[in-house]
Structures are given as structure tokens and as C-alpha cells.
Amino acid sequence: MTLRLYDTRAQQLRDFVPLDPENITMYVCGPTVQSGPHIGHVRAALSFDILRRWLSHRYGRVTFVRNVTDIDDKVIANATDAEPWWALAYRMEQEFTAAYAGVGIQPPTYEPRATASVPQMQELIQELIERGHAYPAPDGSGDVYFDVRSWSAYGELTNQSVDAMEAAQDADPRGKRNPQDFALWKGAKQGEPADATWASPWGAGRPGWHIECSAMAKRYLGSDFDIHGGGLDLRFPHHENELAQSTAAGDGFARYWVHNGLVTVDGQKMSKSLGNFTLASDVLEQHEPLVVRYALAAAHYRSSLDLSAASYAEAEAALGRIETFRQRVLRVSDADPVSAAPGAIPEAFAAAMDDDLGVPQALAVVHDAVRAGNAALDAGDTAAAVDSARALTAMLAVLGLDGPGVSVAGGTEASALDALVQEMITQRAQARADKDWAAADRIRDAIAAAGITLEDTPAGTHWSIDG
């Protein structure tokens, strides 16, 4: 099958045809590091981690760039005398890195900081001025703006007309020709840190938010690349402005625009400005990493995701069923059933992933493999069970769910529960040895009433939570 992705710009599913099948190029907007990550940030990064993994499976090499916006109005606003803006940005960047690593998100090929590409941003701004699409403010402020009315395609990403747009809020309106014009360069203002400015042909200042990504994408991927990703909330104005300034400068820029849905709380977008966010660090303290990853990945990447305690409970139960099956196979097989054999990914799984990264449907194939494998074990067909386990492992690797399995019991109570059940298993075994069948049955019934299944094998009795 051909991989198909929903392209926001085209507003339809498109066959993915890369510029170079031997090197897929992908840019994703990373965090603005003014404060720590909430779980919505992790969901966004995870969506593109799974896309990257699938592209790697299908094509091999993927050059993946995710930037860090370490200079911005919000970063400066959150700085203090005790912690300058650059120190705050670095500390918050580390928190994002820890949160991403916590759920198994692979590090990018390149992770440029905006402050390291200021010369490239200035070059792009100068090109836009020379082409007549940008202008320095005439008031001597040092501001430089993109002239949206000079570019007839402005608004094509979000299908808007300039007249219907609100005024750009990313800079002081001083010196603007049109209210919708957005800042490419922000002249230094009184009271801002002196070390948050750079010299430029237009005066000391710093880059606007939008120009940062255009310059970094071009620097690391070239003037044309395959995929630009980011959250749905970035379509306007950020991605609209990126597209306009890059194409107005003569670059092809991104050929596919892919956006992930948002994490919501009671139907509202989770955001720091609304104060309805849950910190990623708090979630990872409460739940095992694979449980969090599964819960965040279980919905389609383009859909909204309303997380609740039930989301994590369902994820833990699903992973518990997977782990129980894998442990059953390990007990009966002399082969290595958890190593993925080449070509072991089922066609149904590949078809789901090729259909705009259909992870929910792919997870259904994962659980079909678990059910088929358990049925094979029940029938004594070890070879078929091993085949299911190998296919399962290959699928889990693509989804990034191939780390250490969650405990069958789950949580911090796992060892205590295991000790209690093992003691009851020992008592049942003694009762059977004594031919006290009534006592043995009572113990088994008590265990079953607690939702625990016993499996008697030549290697001993094993237990698992009913799925």
C-alpha cells in the first residue's frame, strides 16, 4: 500500500511521495521553553515520534528536526533577577527533554535552538525586504514586518482572507502598514535584557517567533523538504506565517503539512494560558511510562484527546494483557519468541498505519495477535503462539511500546500482591498434595473471585489478572 497522510494545506488525504525515498525530511515545531511541559506537549511530540518510526520502517533514513524556541516574549517575561532568560530557557529545555525521554520519544536528528540561527534569520529577512515582501518600520524602532498584502497566497494554509483576519498580536503595532502584518524582527525595547538583543541592519533587537522556524527548517533541511508538523493550534498564525515568508522568499518549503489534535479538558484545549493543564512530570510520577505512552497514542493523532483516570486504567489493562501473553509464550517456548522476525508485521497493521497513521486500528491488530496467540497456547500449538509473539513484538517496536512491560499487577502494589498470590498458590499445591480437594478448590475459587487467573503448567502454576 501507499502511505497516505492528511495534508492540512490541501485539506485532504494525499499519497506520500517523498523528495528522496532514501532520506525523508521532517521538521516539527518544538517547545517554547518559558515553563515546563504539560501532557499536551508530550502528546504532540509522541504523534510525530510514531510517524517518524513508521517512516523509518517504510523508508529507512529519516532526518528529523525539532527546534527549541529559547528566545521569545514569554521566556523573557518569566525570567527573574535570580534566573536570567537564557538560564530559564535551558532549565525548561531539560524538563522537556526528560518528559519526552520518559515516554520513549526518540531524540531528533537535530534539535537547533533559535538563538543559534539568528544570522540565518537575518539573511531571510533581508531577502524578503529585497523582494518587496517586508519592510523596516519607518519610525526608527528597529522593527521589521512582513507585508501580508504583498503576498497574494497569504492565508492559503488555513483558507482565510486577509480582510477576515484579526490584527497580528505578536508585536507592538508601531510602524505597521497593515494591522495583519507580523513581526520578522523586533527592535529592542527599554527594560528588556541587553543580552536578549542582537545587532542587525535595522537596529538592535531579536527575531520574531515565526521567522525562527523558517530559517531553522531551511538551514537543516534545505529550501524544500517533505513534512512540516505541529499542533493544530499552530496552524494560525504560526504555520500560516512560516509558509508565507518562506515561499515569498522563493523557497518551496514543506510539501506536506501534518497537524496533531489537542489534549482537551472538559472540551477546552489544555493550555498554560487557561490554567487547565496537567504537568507531564506529575503524570509520569503517577503512571508507568508505557501506560502514559499507550494512553496518549490510543486515539487517532488528528483527533482531540480528553484524558481521564479511565484513560490510564484502560491503557494499563491493555498492556497487562500483552505482557501476560508474552510471559505465557516464554514459559513454553525454547525459541526466542519476543524477537521480531523480519517481515513479521501483519498486513492489517501496515494497512492501518499507511492509512493516515491509523494507530487505533493498528492497536486492534496488536490485540488480535494476542488473542490468536493465547488461543494457540490453549490448543497446545506452540509454533503458532511463537509466530504471534514475534509479530506482536514487531508491531510494538513500531509503536514504541516494546520497552519493559508493565507489571501484570501494575503500580507499586505489584510485589505485595505477587507475594500474597504466591502464598495462596503454595497452600493450594499443598492441599492437592494432601488430596484435600475441597480446600484446593476453595483457594482457587477465592483467587478467581479476586479477578486472578491461574494457569497450571509442567513448569509450575502462574497467575495473571483477568483481562
Tab-separated table of C-alpha atoms in Angstrom:
chain	number	residue	atom	x	y	z
A	1	MET	CA	0.000	0.000	0.000
A	2	THR	CA	0.935	3.656	-0.393
A	3	LEU	CA	1.265	5.754	2.729
A	4	ARG	CA	-1.413	8.440	2.812
A	5	LEU	CA	-1.306	11.475	5.089
A	6	TYR	CA	-3.846	14.208	5.703
A	7	ASP	CA	-2.329	17.403	4.327
A	8	THR	CA	-3.738	20.465	6.087
A	9	ARG	CA	-2.848	22.726	3.191
A	10	ALA	CA	-4.673	20.544	0.659
A	11	GLN	CA	-7.402	19.713	3.207
A	12	GLN	CA	-7.420	16.109	2.064
A	13	LEU	CA	-5.594	12.805	2.254
A	14	ARG	CA	-2.643	12.659	-0.127
A	15	ASP	CA	-0.343	9.875	-1.234
A	16	PHE	CA	3.021	10.467	0.369
A	17	VAL	CA	5.661	10.863	-2.350
A	18	PRO	CA	8.972	11.905	-0.766
A	19	LEU	CA	11.529	14.132	-2.437
A	20	ASP	CA	14.157	11.455	-1.781
A	21	PRO	CA	12.906	7.995	-0.783
A	22	GLU	CA	16.292	7.291	0.775
A	23	ASN	CA	16.095	10.265	3.148
A	24	ILE	CA	12.735	11.508	4.405
A	25	THR	CA	12.974	15.076	5.710
A	26	MET	CA	10.728	16.266	8.505
A	27	TYR	CA	10.504	19.439	10.606
A	28	VAL	CA	8.325	19.671	13.725
A	29	CYS	CA	7.803	22.795	15.803
A	30	GLY	CA	9.243	22.138	19.228
A	31	PRO	CA	8.563	23.867	22.530
A	32	THR	CA	8.824	27.477	23.548
A	33	VAL	CA	10.697	26.905	26.773
A	34	GLN	CA	9.199	29.520	29.069
A	35	SER	CA	7.918	26.891	31.519
A	36	GLY	CA	7.735	23.123	31.914
A	37	PRO	CA	5.822	20.728	29.637
A	38	HIS	CA	2.234	19.695	30.193
A	39	ILE	CA	0.854	16.406	28.946
A	40	GLY	CA	-0.479	18.080	25.778
A	41	HIS	CA	3.082	18.878	24.729
A	42	VAL	CA	4.027	15.239	25.192
A	43	ARG	CA	1.046	14.043	23.154
A	44	ALA	CA	2.094	16.320	20.276
A	45	ALA	CA	5.691	15.102	20.315
A	46	LEU	CA	4.536	11.488	20.569
A	47	SER	CA	2.325	11.818	17.482
A	48	PHE	CA	5.332	12.730	15.362
A	49	ASP	CA	7.547	10.177	17.081
A	50	ILE	CA	5.174	7.449	15.878
A	51	LEU	CA	5.042	8.966	12.379
A	52	ARG	CA	8.827	9.068	12.320
A	53	ARG	CA	9.036	5.431	13.439
A	54	TRP	CA	6.642	4.357	10.700
A	55	LEU	CA	8.511	6.357	8.077
A	56	SER	CA	11.748	4.723	9.271
A	57	HIS	CA	10.110	1.303	8.899
A	58	ARG	CA	8.841	2.109	5.415
A	59	TYR	CA	11.816	4.020	4.009
A	60	GLY	CA	14.829	3.665	6.268
A	61	ARG	CA	16.513	7.006	6.867
A	62	VAL	CA	14.527	9.913	8.327
A	63	THR	CA	16.159	13.266	9.038
A	64	PHE	CA	14.012	14.662	11.822
A	65	VAL	CA	14.390	18.232	13.086
A	66	ARG	CA	12.594	19.567	16.162
A	67	ASN	CA	13.545	23.068	17.249
A	68	VAL	CA	13.695	24.772	20.637
A	69	THR	CA	12.373	28.335	20.820
A	70	ASP	CA	14.662	29.702	23.513
A	71	ILE	CA	14.145	33.419	22.837
A	72	ASP	CA	10.607	34.777	22.946
A	73	ASP	CA	8.456	37.358	24.748
A	74	LYS	CA	7.217	34.688	27.170
A	75	VAL	CA	10.701	33.453	28.007
A	76	ILE	CA	11.798	36.993	28.810
A	77	ALA	CA	8.632	37.674	30.819
A	78	ASN	CA	9.151	34.590	33.011
A	79	ALA	CA	12.792	35.344	33.767
A	80	THR	CA	13.795	36.786	37.133
A	81	ASP	CA	16.813	38.554	38.577
A	82	ALA	CA	17.859	35.232	40.089
A	83	GLU	CA	17.341	33.300	36.841
A	84	PRO	CA	18.056	35.174	33.589
A	85	TRP	CA	16.079	34.321	30.459
A	86	TRP	CA	18.808	32.117	28.977
A	87	ALA	CA	19.143	30.104	32.214
A	88	LEU	CA	15.371	29.661	32.465
A	89	ALA	CA	15.214	28.546	28.829
A	90	TYR	CA	17.935	25.958	29.341
A	91	ARG	CA	16.359	24.571	32.517
A	92	MET	CA	12.941	24.282	30.864
A	93	GLU	CA	14.515	22.679	27.789
A	94	GLN	CA	15.916	19.987	30.085
A	95	GLU	CA	12.451	19.395	31.520
A	96	PHE	CA	11.020	18.903	28.037
A	97	THR	CA	13.835	16.528	27.144
A	98	ALA	CA	13.173	14.482	30.294
A	99	ALA	CA	9.439	14.314	29.603
A	100	TYR	CA	9.986	13.192	26.012
A	101	ALA	CA	12.511	10.564	27.056
A	102	GLY	CA	10.180	9.445	29.823
A	103	VAL	CA	7.662	8.088	27.325
A	104	GLY	CA	10.236	6.766	24.861
A	105	ILE	CA	10.194	9.582	22.306
A	106	GLN	CA	13.335	9.276	20.211
A	107	PRO	CA	15.681	12.281	20.195
A	108	PRO	CA	15.620	14.252	16.938
A	109	THR	CA	18.376	14.055	14.386
A	110	TYR	CA	18.932	17.757	15.010
A	111	GLU	CA	17.474	19.940	17.768
A	112	PRO	CA	18.527	23.515	16.984
A	113	ARG	CA	17.973	26.391	19.377
A	114	ALA	CA	16.634	29.564	17.862
A	115	THR	CA	19.438	31.635	19.382
A	116	ALA	CA	21.988	29.666	17.339
A	117	SER	CA	20.446	30.605	13.968
A	118	VAL	CA	19.999	34.371	14.238
A	119	PRO	CA	22.326	35.107	11.247
A	120	GLN	CA	20.234	32.809	9.042
A	121	MET	CA	17.068	34.593	10.211
A	122	GLN	CA	18.554	37.959	9.307
A	123	GLU	CA	19.509	36.669	5.857
A	124	LEU	CA	15.933	35.522	5.279
A	125	ILE	CA	14.534	38.860	6.446
A	126	GLN	CA	16.878	40.743	4.119
A	127	GLU	CA	15.772	38.545	1.199
A	128	LEU	CA	12.131	39.367	1.944
A	129	ILE	CA	12.890	43.099	2.086
A	130	GLU	CA	14.694	42.944	-1.253
A	131	ARG	CA	11.792	41.068	-2.836
A	132	GLY	CA	9.316	43.674	-1.593
A	133	HIS	CA	7.541	41.462	0.927
A	134	ALA	CA	8.907	43.013	4.118
A	135	TYR	CA	9.738	46.494	5.339
A	136	PRO	CA	11.544	48.139	8.235
A	137	ALA	CA	9.270	50.316	10.338
A	138	PRO	CA	9.693	53.966	9.335
A	139	ASP	CA	9.689	55.180	12.959
A	140	GLY	CA	13.256	54.073	13.692
A	141	SER	CA	12.101	51.456	16.201
A	142	GLY	CA	14.119	48.699	14.531
A	143	ASP	CA	11.033	46.605	13.855
A	144	VAL	CA	10.708	44.754	10.543
A	145	TYR	CA	7.343	43.445	9.337
A	146	PHE	CA	6.096	41.031	6.688
A	147	ASP	CA	3.708	42.814	4.349
A	148	VAL	CA	0.849	40.320	4.115
A	149	ARG	CA	-0.892	42.193	1.296
A	150	SER	CA	2.217	41.880	-0.853
A	151	TRP	CA	1.809	38.112	-0.962
A	152	SER	CA	-1.408	37.026	-2.658
A	153	ALA	CA	-1.187	33.465	-1.307
A	154	TYR	CA	-1.248	34.615	2.317
A	155	GLY	CA	-3.964	32.678	4.144
A	156	GLU	CA	-3.858	29.573	1.930
A	157	LEU	CA	-2.881	27.169	4.720
A	158	THR	CA	-5.959	27.973	6.801
A	159	ASN	CA	-8.171	29.063	3.910
A	160	GLN	CA	-8.642	32.627	5.173
A	161	SER	CA	-8.705	36.013	3.508
A	162	VAL	CA	-6.609	38.842	4.927
A	163	ASP	CA	-9.679	41.025	5.411
A	164	ALA	CA	-11.238	38.414	7.711
A	165	MET	CA	-8.133	38.095	9.905
A	166	GLU	CA	-7.663	39.822	13.216
A	167	ALA	CA	-4.700	42.120	13.754
A	168	ALA	CA	-1.405	40.322	14.478
A	169	GLN	CA	-0.700	40.364	18.206
A	170	ASP	CA	2.950	39.356	18.080
A	171	ALA	CA	4.441	42.841	18.184
A	172	ASP	CA	3.787	46.483	19.003
A	173	PRO	CA	1.692	47.933	16.132
A	174	ARG	CA	4.068	50.864	15.833
A	175	GLY	CA	5.135	51.374	12.237
A	176	LYS	CA	2.813	48.766	10.665
A	177	ARG	CA	1.304	49.312	7.247
A	178	ASN	CA	-1.493	46.830	7.870
A	179	PRO	CA	-2.825	45.511	11.201
A	180	GLN	CA	-2.294	41.920	9.988
A	181	ASP	CA	1.395	42.426	9.212
A	182	PHE	CA	3.525	40.322	11.541
A	183	ALA	CA	6.939	40.906	13.050
A	184	LEU	CA	10.053	39.443	11.482
A	185	TRP	CA	12.427	41.435	13.690
A	186	LYS	CA	11.591	43.147	16.963
A	187	GLY	CA	13.528	46.260	17.827
A	188	ALA	CA	14.960	46.405	21.337
A	189	LYS	CA	12.667	47.944	23.953
A	190	GLN	CA	13.516	49.755	27.131
A	191	GLY	CA	13.576	47.452	30.132
A	192	GLU	CA	14.376	44.273	28.186
A	193	PRO	CA	17.643	42.441	28.968
A	194	ALA	CA	20.583	43.762	26.978
A	195	ASP	CA	21.797	40.218	26.337
A	196	ALA	CA	18.475	39.368	24.651
A	197	THR	CA	19.346	41.510	21.628
A	198	TRP	CA	21.460	41.048	18.522
A	199	ALA	CA	22.913	43.639	16.171
A	200	SER	CA	21.164	43.863	12.799
A	201	PRO	CA	20.998	46.158	9.743
A	202	TRP	CA	17.721	47.544	11.154
A	203	GLY	CA	18.926	48.120	14.691
A	204	ALA	CA	19.488	46.040	17.806
A	205	GLY	CA	16.713	43.580	18.537
A	206	ARG	CA	15.683	39.967	18.318
A	207	PRO	CA	13.838	37.728	15.857
A	208	GLY	CA	10.092	37.301	15.729
A	209	TRP	CA	8.713	33.855	16.533
A	210	HIS	CA	7.677	32.894	13.011
A	211	ILE	CA	10.936	33.685	11.232
A	212	GLU	CA	12.792	31.358	13.587
A	213	CYS	CA	11.244	28.153	12.258
A	214	SER	CA	11.510	29.172	8.605
A	215	ALA	CA	15.223	29.848	8.989
A	216	MET	CA	15.978	26.711	11.003
A	217	ALA	CA	13.999	24.444	8.683
A	218	LYS	CA	15.900	25.779	5.683
A	219	ARG	CA	19.259	25.601	7.430
A	220	TYR	CA	18.916	21.949	8.428
A	221	LEU	CA	16.687	20.518	5.672
A	222	GLY	CA	17.112	22.814	2.696
A	223	SER	CA	14.663	25.060	0.877
A	224	ASP	CA	12.356	22.100	0.093
A	225	PHE	CA	11.548	19.256	2.469
A	226	ASP	CA	8.886	16.624	2.914
A	227	ILE	CA	6.837	17.165	6.079
A	228	HIS	CA	6.173	20.047	8.449
A	229	GLY	CA	4.412	19.023	11.647
A	230	GLY	CA	2.977	20.626	14.732
A	231	GLY	CA	-0.085	21.011	16.891
A	232	LEU	CA	-3.436	22.023	15.455
A	233	ASP	CA	-3.218	25.282	17.416
A	234	LEU	CA	-0.115	26.292	15.429
A	235	ARG	CA	-1.849	26.409	12.044
A	236	PHE	CA	-2.610	30.084	12.536
A	237	PRO	CA	-0.817	32.325	12.828
A	238	HIS	CA	2.467	30.454	13.237
A	239	HIS	CA	2.416	27.990	10.357
A	240	GLU	CA	0.488	30.327	8.082
A	241	ASN	CA	3.208	32.911	8.597
A	242	GLU	CA	6.018	30.410	8.138
A	243	LEU	CA	4.554	29.297	4.832
A	244	ALA	CA	4.080	32.848	3.603
A	245	GLN	CA	7.527	34.183	4.456
A	246	SER	CA	9.380	31.105	3.175
A	247	THR	CA	7.536	30.865	-0.131
A	248	ALA	CA	7.693	34.649	-0.598
A	249	ALA	CA	11.475	34.310	-0.255
A	250	GLY	CA	11.463	31.805	-3.113
A	251	ASP	CA	11.614	28.540	-1.186
A	252	GLY	CA	9.360	25.572	-1.849
A	253	PHE	CA	9.307	24.845	1.897
A	254	ALA	CA	7.152	21.963	3.207
A	255	ARG	CA	5.385	19.663	0.750
A	256	TYR	CA	3.043	18.168	3.371
A	257	TRP	CA	1.585	19.877	6.429
A	258	VAL	CA	0.599	17.470	9.213
A	259	HIS	CA	-1.108	18.595	12.427
A	260	ASN	CA	-1.953	16.659	15.558
A	261	GLY	CA	-5.127	17.144	17.589
A	262	LEU	CA	-5.059	18.680	21.042
A	263	VAL	CA	-5.459	17.322	24.540
A	264	THR	CA	-8.650	18.781	25.991
A	265	VAL	CA	-10.105	19.217	29.450
A	266	ASP	CA	-13.907	19.354	29.555
A	267	GLY	CA	-13.889	20.202	25.859
A	268	GLN	CA	-11.352	23.037	26.158
A	269	LYS	CA	-7.816	22.980	24.824
A	270	MET	CA	-5.295	22.195	27.544
A	271	SER	CA	-3.038	25.225	27.791
A	272	LYS	CA	-0.923	27.188	30.203
A	273	SER	CA	-2.844	30.372	29.483
A	274	LEU	CA	-6.119	28.753	30.563
A	275	GLY	CA	-4.548	27.184	33.643
A	276	ASN	CA	-6.197	23.808	32.952
A	277	PHE	CA	-3.033	21.845	32.285
A	278	THR	CA	-1.523	18.760	33.903
A	279	LEU	CA	2.255	18.745	34.108
A	280	ALA	CA	3.939	15.859	32.309
A	281	SER	CA	6.146	15.243	35.346
A	282	ASP	CA	3.082	14.727	37.558
A	283	VAL	CA	1.569	12.227	35.119
A	284	LEU	CA	4.836	10.285	34.882
A	285	GLU	CA	5.071	10.134	38.671
A	286	GLN	CA	1.592	8.598	38.868
A	287	HIS	CA	1.781	6.126	35.973
A	288	GLU	CA	4.345	3.853	34.358
A	289	PRO	CA	5.894	5.306	31.183
A	290	LEU	CA	4.436	2.708	28.818
A	291	VAL	CA	0.982	3.284	30.298
A	292	VAL	CA	1.276	7.012	29.570
A	293	ARG	CA	2.565	6.363	26.054
A	294	TYR	CA	-0.244	3.920	25.304
A	295	ALA	CA	-2.906	6.283	26.663
A	296	LEU	CA	-1.605	9.187	24.588
A	297	ALA	CA	-1.256	7.102	21.416
A	298	ALA	CA	-4.569	5.231	21.597
A	299	ALA	CA	-6.610	7.951	19.866
A	300	HIS	CA	-6.004	8.968	16.255
A	301	TYR	CA	-3.339	11.652	16.102
A	302	ARG	CA	-5.673	14.168	14.435
A	303	SER	CA	-8.465	13.764	16.994
A	304	SER	CA	-8.890	15.601	20.274
A	305	LEU	CA	-7.919	13.546	23.301
A	306	ASP	CA	-9.760	14.058	26.590
A	307	LEU	CA	-7.613	12.327	29.187
A	308	SER	CA	-9.017	10.976	32.439
A	309	ALA	CA	-8.149	8.403	35.077
A	310	ALA	CA	-10.041	5.866	32.964
A	311	SER	CA	-7.676	6.523	30.025
A	312	TYR	CA	-4.692	5.357	32.052
A	313	ALA	CA	-6.591	2.440	33.604
A	314	GLU	CA	-7.590	1.175	30.144
A	315	ALA	CA	-4.017	1.551	28.906
A	316	GLU	CA	-2.654	-0.375	31.888
A	317	ALA	CA	-5.176	-3.180	31.369
A	318	ALA	CA	-4.323	-3.414	27.659
A	319	LEU	CA	-0.592	-3.572	28.340
A	320	GLY	CA	-1.215	-6.122	31.071
A	321	ARG	CA	-2.929	-8.427	28.560
A	322	ILE	CA	0.003	-8.063	26.182
A	323	GLU	CA	2.552	-8.804	28.898
A	324	THR	CA	0.606	-11.782	30.221
A	325	PHE	CA	0.594	-13.368	26.765
A	326	ARG	CA	4.294	-12.770	26.260
A	327	GLN	CA	5.101	-14.351	29.601
A	328	ARG	CA	2.957	-17.374	28.713
A	329	VAL	CA	4.892	-17.855	25.487
A	330	LEU	CA	8.249	-17.515	27.218
A	331	ARG	CA	7.318	-20.300	29.624
A	332	VAL	CA	6.541	-22.851	26.919
A	333	SER	CA	8.943	-21.993	24.092
A	334	ASP	CA	12.601	-22.897	23.690
A	335	ALA	CA	12.862	-20.313	20.901
A	336	ASP	CA	13.135	-16.574	21.435
A	337	PRO	CA	9.509	-15.594	20.808
A	338	VAL	CA	9.909	-11.930	21.688
A	339	SER	CA	12.386	-11.137	18.919
A	340	ALA	CA	10.714	-9.717	15.836
A	341	ALA	CA	11.416	-11.811	12.770
A	342	PRO	CA	11.990	-9.852	9.534
A	343	GLY	CA	8.746	-9.137	7.742
A	344	ALA	CA	6.696	-10.164	10.757
A	345	ILE	CA	4.421	-7.108	10.750
A	346	PRO	CA	0.919	-8.228	9.695
A	347	GLU	CA	-0.555	-6.723	6.567
A	348	ALA	CA	-3.557	-5.410	8.512
A	349	PHE	CA	-1.245	-3.462	10.828
A	350	ALA	CA	0.689	-1.977	7.895
A	351	ALA	CA	-2.559	-1.047	6.147
A	352	ALA	CA	-3.768	0.772	9.261
A	353	MET	CA	-0.530	2.712	9.647
A	354	ASP	CA	-0.443	3.568	5.935
A	355	ASP	CA	-3.961	4.998	6.243
A	356	ASP	CA	-3.016	8.355	7.784
A	357	LEU	CA	-1.252	6.709	10.713
A	358	GLY	CA	-4.279	4.792	11.981
A	359	VAL	CA	-2.874	3.836	15.380
A	360	PRO	CA	-6.268	2.858	16.901
A	361	GLN	CA	-6.803	0.346	14.097
A	362	ALA	CA	-3.179	-0.807	14.395
A	363	LEU	CA	-3.675	-1.428	18.115
A	364	ALA	CA	-6.702	-3.561	17.258
A	365	VAL	CA	-4.384	-5.740	15.162
A	366	VAL	CA	-1.979	-5.907	18.118
A	367	HIS	CA	-4.715	-7.252	20.359
A	368	ASP	CA	-5.912	-9.644	17.644
A	369	ALA	CA	-2.398	-11.120	17.722
A	370	VAL	CA	-2.609	-11.500	21.496
A	371	ARG	CA	-5.972	-13.261	21.267
A	372	ALA	CA	-4.766	-15.548	18.478
A	373	GLY	CA	-1.605	-16.348	20.418
A	374	ASN	CA	-3.497	-17.170	23.590
A	375	ALA	CA	-5.863	-19.392	21.624
A	376	ALA	CA	-2.871	-21.193	20.117
A	377	LEU	CA	-1.391	-21.754	23.561
A	378	ASP	CA	-4.693	-23.095	24.854
A	379	ALA	CA	-4.736	-25.519	21.917
A	380	GLY	CA	-1.131	-26.565	22.546
A	381	ASP	CA	0.106	-25.050	19.277
A	382	THR	CA	3.380	-23.530	20.494
A	383	ALA	CA	4.681	-22.733	16.997
A	384	ALA	CA	1.633	-20.601	16.169
A	385	ALA	CA	1.890	-18.844	19.522
A	386	VAL	CA	5.550	-18.010	18.862
A	387	ASP	CA	4.621	-16.601	15.443
A	388	SER	CA	2.003	-14.377	17.098
A	389	ALA	CA	4.546	-13.233	19.699
A	390	ARG	CA	7.095	-12.314	17.052
A	391	ALA	CA	4.539	-10.369	15.024
A	392	LEU	CA	3.415	-8.700	18.234
A	393	THR	CA	6.951	-7.615	19.100
A	394	ALA	CA	7.476	-6.158	15.624
A	395	MET	CA	4.287	-4.121	15.913
A	396	LEU	CA	5.108	-2.912	19.411
A	397	ALA	CA	8.536	-1.758	18.227
A	398	VAL	CA	6.948	0.452	15.563
A	399	LEU	CA	4.638	1.974	18.169
A	400	GLY	CA	7.426	2.413	20.701
A	401	LEU	CA	5.672	0.062	23.124
A	402	ASP	CA	8.469	-2.507	23.179
A	403	GLY	CA	10.089	-1.345	26.423
A	404	PRO	CA	9.932	-3.304	29.667
A	405	GLY	CA	6.362	-4.495	30.108
A	406	VAL	CA	4.127	-3.179	32.830
A	407	SER	CA	3.636	-5.457	35.778
A	408	VAL	CA	0.676	-7.758	35.481
A	409	ALA	CA	-0.471	-6.339	38.792
A	410	GLY	CA	0.574	-2.799	37.955
A	411	GLY	CA	1.581	0.027	40.260
A	412	THR	CA	3.571	-0.081	43.481
A	413	GLU	CA	1.332	-2.818	44.888
A	414	ALA	CA	2.645	-5.400	42.413
A	415	SER	CA	5.216	-7.077	44.647
A	416	ALA	CA	2.849	-7.245	47.620
A	417	LEU	CA	0.087	-8.793	45.523
A	418	ASP	CA	2.504	-11.276	43.993
A	419	ALA	CA	3.626	-12.399	47.458
A	420	LEU	CA	0.028	-12.946	48.584
A	421	VAL	CA	-0.979	-14.853	45.450
A	422	GLN	CA	2.179	-16.979	45.547
A	423	GLU	CA	1.387	-17.913	49.152
A	424	MET	CA	-2.141	-18.968	48.156
A	425	ILE	CA	-0.723	-20.956	45.228
A	426	THR	CA	1.623	-22.724	47.669
A	427	GLN	CA	-1.279	-23.507	50.029
A	428	ARG	CA	-3.351	-24.842	47.119
A	429	ALA	CA	-0.433	-27.014	45.954
A	430	GLN	CA	-0.091	-28.458	49.484
A	431	ALA	CA	-3.823	-29.129	49.663
A	432	ARG	CA	-3.673	-31.004	46.384
A	433	ALA	CA	-0.645	-32.953	47.564
A	434	ASP	CA	-2.655	-33.899	50.667
A	435	LYS	CA	-5.588	-34.800	48.388
A	436	ASP	CA	-7.710	-32.210	50.188
A	437	TRP	CA	-9.576	-31.355	47.020
A	438	ALA	CA	-12.211	-29.249	48.786
A	439	ALA	CA	-9.572	-26.961	50.275
A	440	ALA	CA	-7.745	-26.727	46.953
A	441	ASP	CA	-10.978	-25.747	45.209
A	442	ARG	CA	-11.805	-23.136	47.863
A	443	ILE	CA	-8.422	-21.481	47.408
A	444	ARG	CA	-8.742	-21.489	43.620
A	445	ASP	CA	-12.275	-20.049	43.861
A	446	ALA	CA	-11.082	-17.291	46.206
A	447	ILE	CA	-8.310	-16.394	43.787
A	448	ALA	CA	-10.732	-16.387	40.849
A	449	ALA	CA	-13.187	-14.184	42.770
A	450	ALA	CA	-10.424	-11.588	43.037
A	451	GLY	CA	-10.147	-11.469	39.240
A	452	ILE	CA	-6.996	-13.577	39.057
A	453	THR	CA	-6.496	-16.479	36.660
A	454	LEU	CA	-4.278	-19.458	37.484
A	455	GLU	CA	-2.505	-21.467	34.798
A	456	ASP	CA	-1.120	-24.871	35.757
A	457	THR	CA	1.850	-25.892	33.596
A	458	PRO	CA	4.594	-28.539	33.862
A	459	ALA	CA	6.869	-25.710	35.000
A	460	GLY	CA	4.522	-24.686	37.818
A	461	THR	CA	1.464	-22.549	38.407
A	462	HIS	CA	1.410	-18.985	37.093
A	463	TRP	CA	-1.097	-16.226	37.704
A	464	SER	CA	-2.378	-13.206	35.802
A	465	ILE	CA	-5.039	-10.531	36.156
A	466	ASP	CA	-8.192	-11.268	34.170
A	467	GLY	CA	-8.280	-9.023	31.075
